[in-house]
Structure formats: structure tokens, C-alpha cells
PDB file of C-alpha atoms in Angstrom:
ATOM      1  CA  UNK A  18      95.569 -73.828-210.077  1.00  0.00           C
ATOM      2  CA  UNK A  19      92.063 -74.321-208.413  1.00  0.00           C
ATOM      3  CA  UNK A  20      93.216 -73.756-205.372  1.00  0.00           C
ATOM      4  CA  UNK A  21      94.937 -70.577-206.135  1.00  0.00           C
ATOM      5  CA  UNK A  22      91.805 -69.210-207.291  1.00  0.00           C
ATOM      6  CA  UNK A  23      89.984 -70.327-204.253  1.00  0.00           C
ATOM      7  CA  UNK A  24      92.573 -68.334-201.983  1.00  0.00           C
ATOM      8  CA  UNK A  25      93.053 -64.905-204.303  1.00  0.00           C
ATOM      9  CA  UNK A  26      89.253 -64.996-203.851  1.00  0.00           C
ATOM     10  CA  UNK A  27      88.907 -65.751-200.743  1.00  0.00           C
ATOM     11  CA  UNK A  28      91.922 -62.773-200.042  1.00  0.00           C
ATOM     12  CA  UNK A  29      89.672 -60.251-202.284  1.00  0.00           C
ATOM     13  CA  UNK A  30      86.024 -61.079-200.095  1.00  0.00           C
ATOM     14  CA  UNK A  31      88.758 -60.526-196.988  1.00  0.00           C
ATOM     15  CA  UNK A  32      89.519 -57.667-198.105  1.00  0.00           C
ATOM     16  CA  UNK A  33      86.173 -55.902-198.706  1.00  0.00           C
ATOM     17  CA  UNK A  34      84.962 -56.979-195.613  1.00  0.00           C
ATOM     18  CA  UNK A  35      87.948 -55.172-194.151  1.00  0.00           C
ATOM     19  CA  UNK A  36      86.748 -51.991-195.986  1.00  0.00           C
ATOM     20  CA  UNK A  37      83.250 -53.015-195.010  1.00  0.00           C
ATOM     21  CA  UNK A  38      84.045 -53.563-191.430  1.00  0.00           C
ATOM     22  CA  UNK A  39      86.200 -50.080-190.612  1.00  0.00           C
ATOM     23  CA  UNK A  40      83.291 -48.173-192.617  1.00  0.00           C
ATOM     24  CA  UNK A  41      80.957 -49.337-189.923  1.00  0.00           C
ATOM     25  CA  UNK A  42      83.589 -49.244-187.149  1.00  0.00           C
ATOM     26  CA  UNK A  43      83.428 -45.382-188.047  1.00  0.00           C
ATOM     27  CA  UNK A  44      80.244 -44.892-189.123  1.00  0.00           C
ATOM     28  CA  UNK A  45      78.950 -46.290-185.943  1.00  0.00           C
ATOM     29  CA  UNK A  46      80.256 -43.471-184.330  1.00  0.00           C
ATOM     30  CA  UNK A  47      78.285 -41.175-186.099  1.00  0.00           C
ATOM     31  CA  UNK A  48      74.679 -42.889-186.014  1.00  0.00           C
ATOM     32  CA  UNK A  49      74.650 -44.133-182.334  1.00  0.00           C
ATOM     33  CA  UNK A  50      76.498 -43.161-179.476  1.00  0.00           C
ATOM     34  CA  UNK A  51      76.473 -44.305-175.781  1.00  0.00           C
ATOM     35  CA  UNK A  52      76.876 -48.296-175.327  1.00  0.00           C
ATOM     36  CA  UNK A  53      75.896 -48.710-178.591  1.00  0.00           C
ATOM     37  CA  UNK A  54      78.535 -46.892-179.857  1.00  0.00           C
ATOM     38  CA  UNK A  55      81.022 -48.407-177.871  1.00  0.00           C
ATOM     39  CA  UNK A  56      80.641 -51.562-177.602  1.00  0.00           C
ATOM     40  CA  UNK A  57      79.554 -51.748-181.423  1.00  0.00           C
ATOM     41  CA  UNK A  58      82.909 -50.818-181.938  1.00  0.00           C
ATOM     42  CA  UNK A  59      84.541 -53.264-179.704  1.00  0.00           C
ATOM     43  CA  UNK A  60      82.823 -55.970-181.721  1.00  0.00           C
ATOM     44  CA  UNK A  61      83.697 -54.616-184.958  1.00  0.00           C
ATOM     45  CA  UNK A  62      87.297 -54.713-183.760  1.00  0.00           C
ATOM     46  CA  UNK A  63      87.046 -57.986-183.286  1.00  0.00           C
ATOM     47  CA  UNK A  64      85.351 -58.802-186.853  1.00  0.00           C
ATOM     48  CA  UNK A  65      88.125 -57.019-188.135  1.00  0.00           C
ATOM     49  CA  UNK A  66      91.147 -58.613-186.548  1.00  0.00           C
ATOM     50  CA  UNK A  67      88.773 -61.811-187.651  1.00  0.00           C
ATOM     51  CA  UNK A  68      89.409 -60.588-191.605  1.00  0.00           C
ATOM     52  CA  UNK A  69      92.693 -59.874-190.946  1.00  0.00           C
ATOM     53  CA  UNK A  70      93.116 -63.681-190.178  1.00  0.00           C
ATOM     54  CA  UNK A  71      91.553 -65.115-193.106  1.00  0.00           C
ATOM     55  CA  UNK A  72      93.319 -62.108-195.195  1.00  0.00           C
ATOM     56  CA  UNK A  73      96.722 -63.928-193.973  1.00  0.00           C
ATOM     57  CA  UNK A  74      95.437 -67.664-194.156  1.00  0.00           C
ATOM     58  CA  UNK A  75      92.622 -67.987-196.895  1.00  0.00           C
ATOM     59  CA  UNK A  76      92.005 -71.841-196.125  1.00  0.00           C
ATOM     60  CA  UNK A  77      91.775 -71.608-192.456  1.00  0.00           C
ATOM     61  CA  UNK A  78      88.147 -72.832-191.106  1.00  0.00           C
ATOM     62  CA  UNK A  79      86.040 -70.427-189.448  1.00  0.00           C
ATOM     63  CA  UNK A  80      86.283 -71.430-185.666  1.00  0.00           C
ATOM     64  CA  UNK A  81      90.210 -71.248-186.245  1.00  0.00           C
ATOM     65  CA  UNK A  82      90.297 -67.909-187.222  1.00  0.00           C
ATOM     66  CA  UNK A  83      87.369 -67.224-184.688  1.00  0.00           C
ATOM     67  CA  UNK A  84      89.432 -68.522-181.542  1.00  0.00           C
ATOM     68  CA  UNK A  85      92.686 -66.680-183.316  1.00  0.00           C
ATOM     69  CA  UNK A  86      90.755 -62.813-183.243  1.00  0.00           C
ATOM     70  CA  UNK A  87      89.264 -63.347-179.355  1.00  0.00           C
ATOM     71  CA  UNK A  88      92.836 -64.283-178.433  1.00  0.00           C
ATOM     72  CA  UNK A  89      94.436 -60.989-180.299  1.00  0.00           C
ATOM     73  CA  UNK A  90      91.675 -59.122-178.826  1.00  0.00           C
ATOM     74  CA  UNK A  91      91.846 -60.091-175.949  1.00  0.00           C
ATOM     75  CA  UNK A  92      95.470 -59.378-176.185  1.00  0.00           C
ATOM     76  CA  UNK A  93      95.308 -56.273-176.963  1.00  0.00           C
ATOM     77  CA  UNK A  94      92.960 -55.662-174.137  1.00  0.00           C
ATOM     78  CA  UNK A  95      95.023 -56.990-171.236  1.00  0.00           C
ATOM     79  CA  UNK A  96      97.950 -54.954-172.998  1.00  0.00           C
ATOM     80  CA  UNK A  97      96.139 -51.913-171.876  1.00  0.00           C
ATOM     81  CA  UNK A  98      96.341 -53.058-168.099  1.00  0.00           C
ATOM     82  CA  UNK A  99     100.144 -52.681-168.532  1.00  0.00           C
ATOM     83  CA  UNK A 100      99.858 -48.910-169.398  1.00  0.00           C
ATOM     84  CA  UNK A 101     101.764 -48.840-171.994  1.00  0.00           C
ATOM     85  CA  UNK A 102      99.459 -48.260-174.552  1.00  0.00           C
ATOM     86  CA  UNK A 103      98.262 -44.735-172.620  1.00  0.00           C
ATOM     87  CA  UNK A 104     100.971 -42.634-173.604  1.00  0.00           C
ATOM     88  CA  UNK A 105     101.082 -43.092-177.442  1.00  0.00           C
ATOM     89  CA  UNK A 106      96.777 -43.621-177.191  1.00  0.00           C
ATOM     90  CA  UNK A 107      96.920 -39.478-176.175  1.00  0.00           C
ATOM     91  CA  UNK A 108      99.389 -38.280-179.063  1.00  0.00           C
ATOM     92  CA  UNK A 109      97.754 -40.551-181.466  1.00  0.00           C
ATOM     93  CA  UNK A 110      93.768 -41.243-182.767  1.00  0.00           C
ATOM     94  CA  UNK A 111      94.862 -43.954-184.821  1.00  0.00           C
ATOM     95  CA  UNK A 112      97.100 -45.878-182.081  1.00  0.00           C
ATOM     96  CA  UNK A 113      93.862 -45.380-179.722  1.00  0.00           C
ATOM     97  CA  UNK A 114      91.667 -47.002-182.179  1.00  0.00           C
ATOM     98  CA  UNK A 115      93.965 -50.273-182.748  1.00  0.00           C
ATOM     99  CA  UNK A 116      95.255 -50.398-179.180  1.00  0.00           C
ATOM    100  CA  UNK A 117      92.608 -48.494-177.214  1.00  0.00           C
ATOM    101  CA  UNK A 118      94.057 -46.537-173.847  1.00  0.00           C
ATOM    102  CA  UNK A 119      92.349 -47.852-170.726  1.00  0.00           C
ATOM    103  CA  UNK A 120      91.056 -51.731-169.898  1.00  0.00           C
ATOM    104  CA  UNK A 121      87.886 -52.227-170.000  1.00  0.00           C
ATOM    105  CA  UNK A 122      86.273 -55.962-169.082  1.00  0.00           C
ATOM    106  CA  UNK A 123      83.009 -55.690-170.844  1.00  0.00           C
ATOM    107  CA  UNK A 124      84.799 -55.669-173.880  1.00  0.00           C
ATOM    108  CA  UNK A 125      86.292 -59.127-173.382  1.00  0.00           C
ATOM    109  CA  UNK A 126      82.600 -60.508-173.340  1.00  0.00           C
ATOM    110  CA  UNK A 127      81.905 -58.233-176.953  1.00  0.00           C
ATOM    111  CA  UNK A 128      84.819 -59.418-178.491  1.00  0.00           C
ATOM    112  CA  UNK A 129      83.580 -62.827-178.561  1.00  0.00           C
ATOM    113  CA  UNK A 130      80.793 -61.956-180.217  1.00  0.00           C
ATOM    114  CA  UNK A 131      81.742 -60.264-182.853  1.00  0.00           C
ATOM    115  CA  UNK A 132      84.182 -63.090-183.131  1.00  0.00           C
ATOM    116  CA  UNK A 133      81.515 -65.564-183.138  1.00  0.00           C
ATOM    117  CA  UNK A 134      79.287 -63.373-185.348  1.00  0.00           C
ATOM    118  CA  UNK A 135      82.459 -63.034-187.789  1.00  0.00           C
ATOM    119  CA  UNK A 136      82.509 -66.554-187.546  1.00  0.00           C
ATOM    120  CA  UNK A 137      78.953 -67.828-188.577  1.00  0.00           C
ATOM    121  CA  UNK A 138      79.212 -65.477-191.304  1.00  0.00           C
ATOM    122  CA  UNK A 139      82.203 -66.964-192.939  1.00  0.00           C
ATOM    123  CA  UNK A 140      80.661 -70.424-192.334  1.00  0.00           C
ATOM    124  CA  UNK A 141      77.933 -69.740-194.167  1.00  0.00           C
ATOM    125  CA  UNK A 142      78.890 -67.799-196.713  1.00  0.00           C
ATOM    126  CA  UNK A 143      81.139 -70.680-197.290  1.00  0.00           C
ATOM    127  CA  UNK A 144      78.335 -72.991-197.462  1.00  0.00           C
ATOM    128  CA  UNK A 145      76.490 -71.194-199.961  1.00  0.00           C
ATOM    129  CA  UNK A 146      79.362 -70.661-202.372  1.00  0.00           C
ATOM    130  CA  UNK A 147      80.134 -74.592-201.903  1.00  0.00           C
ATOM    131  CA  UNK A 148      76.608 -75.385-202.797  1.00  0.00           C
ATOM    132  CA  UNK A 149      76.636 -73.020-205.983  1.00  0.00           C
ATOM    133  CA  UNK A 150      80.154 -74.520-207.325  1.00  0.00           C
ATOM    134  CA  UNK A 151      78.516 -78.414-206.410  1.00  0.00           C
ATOM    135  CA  UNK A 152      77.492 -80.257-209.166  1.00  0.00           C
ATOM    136  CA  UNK A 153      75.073 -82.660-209.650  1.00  0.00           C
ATOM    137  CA  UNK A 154      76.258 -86.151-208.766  1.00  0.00           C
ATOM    138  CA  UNK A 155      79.288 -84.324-206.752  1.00  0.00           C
ATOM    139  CA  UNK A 156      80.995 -86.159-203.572  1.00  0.00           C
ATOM    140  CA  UNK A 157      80.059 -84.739-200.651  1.00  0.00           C
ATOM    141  CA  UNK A 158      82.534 -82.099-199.171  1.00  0.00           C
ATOM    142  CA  UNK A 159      83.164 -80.729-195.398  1.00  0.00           C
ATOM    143  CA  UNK A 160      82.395 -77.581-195.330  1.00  0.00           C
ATOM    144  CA  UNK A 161      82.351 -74.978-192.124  1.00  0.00           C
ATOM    145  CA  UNK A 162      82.649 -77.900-190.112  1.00  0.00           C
ATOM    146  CA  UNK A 163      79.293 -79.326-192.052  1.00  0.00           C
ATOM    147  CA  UNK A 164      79.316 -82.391-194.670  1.00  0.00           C
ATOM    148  CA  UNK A 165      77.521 -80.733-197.944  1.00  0.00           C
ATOM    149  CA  UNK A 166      76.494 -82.704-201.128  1.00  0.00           C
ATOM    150  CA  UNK A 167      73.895 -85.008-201.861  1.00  0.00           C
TER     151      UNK A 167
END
């Protein structure tokens, strides 16, 4: 059953950094504009796709799910080199947002950051909620890649 627990809350901190993550993604628009703007976006995308991961797999470790949102975002980016993603990207804001219209290679470079920020995050938010739930006397435990205990 502990593990259960582990992965509906691991699912429900996924989930409101989703929320957390499109607020931004849209409210960046509003604050900054420019490069900012943009390519604050671009890395937001990737933080999201990064949530979506861990949504779907709770237990995977953080450089998985990492590596797994560069490669979809980087997908999704050398889809738009094919052209199809122009034609619905007019008719539709909210097919331009998850599939963009036009490739663009700085964004390959800001997807990896925000991948890597998303990333370090998770590891070390995972660290710190080890640490809390470690006991005194506890075996020591991998976590993020990192042996924890004492």
C-alpha cells in the first residue's frame, strides 16, 4: 500500500505543477515580452511535457523523465520543419501553443533547460521529502541518483 501512496502523491504534486507551469506559460506573456517572453515559454513547454512524464510514470527518476521531455520537445520542434503543423497552428491558438507553427533552433538549446531545470527540481524536492520521511537509525536509500541516510 506504501507504494500506492507514494505514486497518488507523487501524481497530485504532478499535477499542480502542471497548473503551476501553464499559469506561468501564460502569465509570462503578459509580464515580459520580447526574448523573454519567448523563449520563457519554450522552456516552460518543456517543464511541462517534463510533468506530463512523471504524471504518467510516478516512480521514474528525474534524468529519465528529463531525457524523455527534450526528446518530445524536440519532437515536436522538428515536426514543425515538415509543415504540417502550419495549417491547423493558423485556425487554432491552442494547436499553436502545443505544436507551435514555424521551426525555430534556439528553442532546441531552451528546451534543455527547462528540462534540466525541471529536472533538478524534482531531484531535490525528492531529496527533501526522503529526508523528512527518514528515520533515525534508517538504511540508507538512493535517492535522485544520490545515496541519503546516515
Amino acid at each position: 500500500m506504501g507504494g500506492m501512496r507514494v505514486q497518488a502523491r507523487a501524481r497530485v504534486g504532478a499535477c499542480v505543477a502542471a497548473v503551476g507551469t501553464v499559469v506561468a506559460g501564460l502569465g509570462i506573456r503578459v509580464v515580459a515580452e520580447g526574448d523573454v517572453a519567448k523563449y520563457g515559454g519554450v522552456g516552460l513547454y518543456a517543464v511541462l511535457v517534463y510533468v506530463l512524464v512523471v504524471l504518467a510514470a510516478p516512480r521514474v527518476l528525474p534524468v529519465v523523465a528529463g531525457v524523455g521531455a527534450f526528446a518530445v520537445s524536440c519532437a515536436v520542434e522538428l515536426l514543425q520543419l515538415s509543415g504540417v503543423t502550419e495549417g491547423p497552428a493558423e485556425r487554432s491558438v491552442i494547436v499553436r501553443l502545443v505544436l507551435g507553427s514555424t521551426f525555430n533552433a534556439p528553442d532546441l538549446l531552451w528546451y534543455a533547460i527547462g528540462a534540466a531545470v525541471a529536472a533538478s527540481a524534482h531531484t531535490w524536492a525528492s531529496g527533501r521529502r526522503a529526508a523528512r520521511e527518514r528515520r533515525p537509525g534508517a538504511p540508507r536509500v538512493a535517492v535522485g541518483g544520490r545515496w541519503r541516510g546516515p
